[in-house]
Coordinates of C-alpha atoms in Angstrom, one line a residue:
M1 CA 58.8 204.6 88.9
Y2 CA 55.8 205.2 86.6
R3 CA 55.7 205.4 82.8
I4 CA 54.3 208.7 81.5
F5 CA 53.2 209.1 77.8
I6 CA 53.2 212.7 76.5
V7 CA 51.2 213.6 73.4
E8 CA 52.2 217.2 72.7
D9 CA 53.2 218.7 69.3
D10 CA 55.1 221.6 70.8
L11 CA 58.5 219.9 71.1
A12 CA 60.1 222.5 73.3
M13 CA 57.1 222.3 75.7
A14 CA 57.1 218.5 75.6
E15 CA 60.8 218.4 76.4
S16 CA 60.4 220.7 79.3
M17 CA 57.6 218.5 80.7
K18 CA 59.7 215.4 80.1
K19 CA 62.6 216.9 82.0
Q20 CA 60.5 217.9 84.9
I21 CA 58.7 214.5 85.2
E22 CA 62.0 212.6 84.9
S23 CA 63.4 214.7 87.8
W24 CA 60.8 213.1 90.0
G25 CA 62.1 209.6 89.0
H26 CA 59.5 208.7 86.4
E27 CA 60.0 207.4 82.9
V28 CA 58.7 209.5 80.0
C29 CA 58.0 208.8 76.4
L30 CA 57.1 211.5 73.8
V31 CA 54.9 210.6 70.9
Q32 CA 56.8 210.3 67.7
D33 CA 54.1 209.8 65.0
F34 CA 50.9 211.9 65.5
N35 CA 49.1 209.7 63.0
N36 CA 49.7 206.6 65.1
V37 CA 49.2 207.7 68.7
L38 CA 47.2 204.6 69.7
E39 CA 49.9 202.2 68.4
E40 CA 52.6 204.0 70.3
F41 CA 50.4 204.1 73.4
E42 CA 49.9 200.3 73.3
A43 CA 53.6 199.7 72.7
Y44 CA 54.7 201.8 75.7
N45 CA 51.8 200.7 78.0
P46 CA 52.0 203.9 80.2
H47 CA 50.6 204.4 83.7
L48 CA 49.4 207.9 82.7
V49 CA 48.9 210.0 79.6
L50 CA 49.3 213.8 79.2
M51 CA 47.3 214.7 76.1
D52 CA 47.2 218.0 74.2
I53 CA 43.9 218.8 72.5
M54 CA 45.1 220.5 69.4
L55 CA 47.2 218.0 67.5
P56 CA 48.2 217.2 63.9
F57 CA 45.9 214.9 62.0
F58 CA 43.4 214.1 64.8
N59 CA 42.7 216.0 68.0
G60 CA 43.3 214.8 71.6
Y61 CA 39.6 214.0 72.0
H62 CA 39.8 211.5 69.2
W63 CA 42.8 209.8 70.7
C64 CA 41.3 209.8 74.1
L65 CA 38.3 207.9 72.8
E66 CA 40.5 205.5 71.0
I67 CA 42.6 204.8 74.1
R68 CA 39.4 204.4 76.2
K69 CA 38.4 201.5 73.9
K70 CA 41.6 199.7 75.1
S71 CA 42.4 201.1 78.6
N72 CA 41.3 202.9 81.7
V73 CA 44.7 204.5 82.2
P74 CA 44.5 208.1 83.6
I75 CA 44.5 210.8 80.9
I76 CA 45.2 214.4 81.8
F77 CA 44.3 216.9 79.0
I78 CA 46.6 219.9 78.4
S79 CA 45.4 222.9 76.3
S80 CA 45.4 226.7 75.9
A81 CA 41.7 226.4 75.2
S82 CA 40.8 226.4 78.9
D83 CA 37.2 227.7 78.7
N84 CA 34.5 225.7 80.6
M85 CA 33.2 224.1 77.4
N86 CA 36.6 222.5 76.6
I87 CA 37.1 221.4 80.1
V88 CA 33.6 219.8 80.1
M89 CA 34.3 218.2 76.7
A90 CA 37.6 216.8 77.9
M91 CA 35.9 215.1 80.9
N92 CA 33.0 213.8 78.8
M93 CA 35.5 212.3 76.3
G94 CA 37.0 210.2 79.1
G95 CA 39.7 212.6 80.5
D96 CA 40.4 212.5 84.2
D97 CA 41.8 216.1 84.7
F98 CA 42.7 219.2 82.8
I99 CA 45.8 221.5 82.8
S100 CA 45.7 224.9 81.2
K101 CA 48.5 226.4 79.1
P102 CA 50.8 228.1 79.6
I103 CA 51.8 225.2 81.8
D104 CA 53.1 225.8 85.3
L105 CA 55.4 222.8 85.7
S106 CA 54.9 222.7 89.5
V107 CA 51.1 222.6 89.1
M108 CA 51.5 219.9 86.4
M109 CA 53.6 217.7 88.7
A110 CA 51.1 218.2 91.6
K111 CA 48.2 217.1 89.4
L112 CA 50.2 214.2 88.0
Q113 CA 51.4 212.9 91.4
A114 CA 47.9 213.2 92.8
M115 CA 46.5 211.3 89.9
L116 CA 49.1 208.5 90.3
R117 CA 48.3 208.3 94.0
R118 CA 44.6 208.0 93.4
T119 CA 45.1 205.3 90.8
Y120 CA 48.0 203.4 92.3
D121 CA 48.5 202.9 96.0
M122 CA 51.2 204.6 98.1
T123 CA 53.5 201.6 98.1
G124 CA 53.8 201.8 94.3
R125 CA 51.8 198.7 93.8
M126 CA 48.9 199.1 91.5
S127 CA 45.3 198.3 92.7
V128 CA 44.7 197.1 89.2
I129 CA 46.7 195.6 86.4
E130 CA 45.5 196.4 82.9
H131 CA 46.6 194.9 79.6
K132 CA 44.7 195.2 76.2
G133 CA 41.6 196.3 78.0
V134 CA 41.6 193.4 80.5
I135 CA 41.6 194.8 84.0
L136 CA 42.6 192.6 86.9
N137 CA 41.4 194.0 90.3
L138 CA 44.0 193.1 92.9
N139 CA 41.6 194.1 95.8
D140 CA 38.8 191.7 95.0
T141 CA 40.3 189.1 92.6
S142 CA 38.0 189.9 89.7
I143 CA 38.5 190.7 86.1
E144 CA 36.7 193.4 84.0
Y145 CA 36.5 193.7 80.2
N146 CA 34.3 196.1 78.3
G147 CA 32.1 196.5 81.3
D148 CA 31.7 192.8 82.0
R149 CA 33.0 191.5 85.3
L150 CA 34.3 188.0 86.0
E151 CA 34.8 186.4 89.5
L152 CA 37.9 184.3 89.7
T153 CA 38.8 181.4 91.9
K154 CA 41.9 181.8 94.1
N155 CA 44.0 179.6 91.7
E156 CA 42.7 181.4 88.5
Y157 CA 43.5 184.7 90.1
R158 CA 47.1 183.8 91.1
I159 CA 47.7 182.4 87.7
I160 CA 46.6 185.4 85.7
Q161 CA 48.1 187.8 88.2
T162 CA 51.5 186.2 87.7
L163 CA 51.2 186.2 83.9
M164 CA 50.0 189.8 83.8
E165 CA 52.8 191.0 86.1
N166 CA 55.2 189.3 83.7
K167 CA 53.5 190.2 80.4
G168 CA 55.7 189.8 77.4
K169 CA 57.7 187.1 79.3
V170 CA 57.3 183.3 79.3
V171 CA 56.4 182.1 82.8
S172 CA 57.3 178.5 83.4
R173 CA 54.9 175.9 84.6
D174 CA 57.1 175.4 87.7
A175 CA 56.8 179.1 88.6
L176 CA 53.1 179.0 88.3
M177 CA 52.9 175.8 90.3
T178 CA 55.0 177.5 93.0
K179 CA 52.5 180.4 93.0
L180 CA 49.6 178.0 93.6
W181 CA 51.5 176.2 96.4
Q182 CA 51.3 179.5 98.4
V183 CA 47.6 178.7 98.9
D184 CA 47.5 174.9 99.0
C185 CA 49.9 172.5 100.7
Y186 CA 50.2 170.5 97.5
V187 CA 48.9 171.0 94.0
E188 CA 48.9 168.3 91.3
E189 CA 50.4 169.4 88.0
N190 CA 47.2 168.6 86.2
T191 CA 45.5 171.3 88.4
L192 CA 47.5 174.0 86.6
T193 CA 46.3 172.7 83.2
V194 CA 42.7 172.6 84.3
N195 CA 42.8 176.1 85.8
I196 CA 44.4 177.5 82.7
A197 CA 41.7 176.0 80.6
R198 CA 38.9 177.3 82.8
L199 CA 40.6 180.8 82.9
R200 CA 40.7 180.9 79.1
K201 CA 37.0 179.8 78.9
K202 CA 36.0 182.6 81.3
L203 CA 38.0 185.2 79.3
E204 CA 36.4 184.0 76.0
S205 CA 33.0 184.3 77.5
V206 CA 33.4 188.1 77.6
G207 CA 35.1 188.3 74.2
V208 CA 38.8 188.0 75.2
K209 CA 40.4 185.5 72.9
D210 CA 44.0 184.2 72.7
F211 CA 45.0 186.2 75.7
I212 CA 47.1 183.5 77.3
T213 CA 49.4 181.7 74.9
T214 CA 51.0 178.3 75.5
K215 CA 54.7 178.0 74.8
V216 CA 55.2 174.2 74.4
G217 CA 58.0 173.0 76.6
S218 CA 58.4 176.4 78.3
G219 CA 55.2 177.6 79.9
Y220 CA 52.7 180.4 79.3
I221 CA 52.8 184.0 78.1
I222 CA 50.6 187.1 77.8
S223 CA 52.0 189.0 74.9

């Protein structure tokens, strides 16, 4: 199941889109405050965004640019202004696809499903994990942030993978140690502390600060 965030001010249309997408087993959230789209996006952390161009306060291009500062999540624009200039503008602003109004719900679902397949593999497991602009590549154990790329050791990768897969939850030191034992026959407890410190230092080197928080007596968390 994927999370889909819909930014559309025509409530009847948004509800129809929501119903169609939910019928395919996905979770859907409709934007509530068009003046705070970015905040709602970050709170929901969707796998894909459907973005109208003509919106109250700020247009869809504005919000696409704001989202792109934080995330590489797929964004599909939806608009009745489907001339070539608007389509080109949508792609240049960071959009991944374009759906013309009036929306054919079957075409919408075909595009949405295709985009999800291209972005996330067929097993439902993501090829990347993204949080607050930090992108963990699961295929080559590297991290990207604002265009900078970091190579991780096997231990660093397993630690941050576990924390990002459980973001918002405290992961105990025992759980992280168990994750490291999958690679090595035995890992000293101090190894975890050293690897966490190195991981934080690497993240800080590309401008990512306070990404991993220590919960004394409990473990670690990525909020």
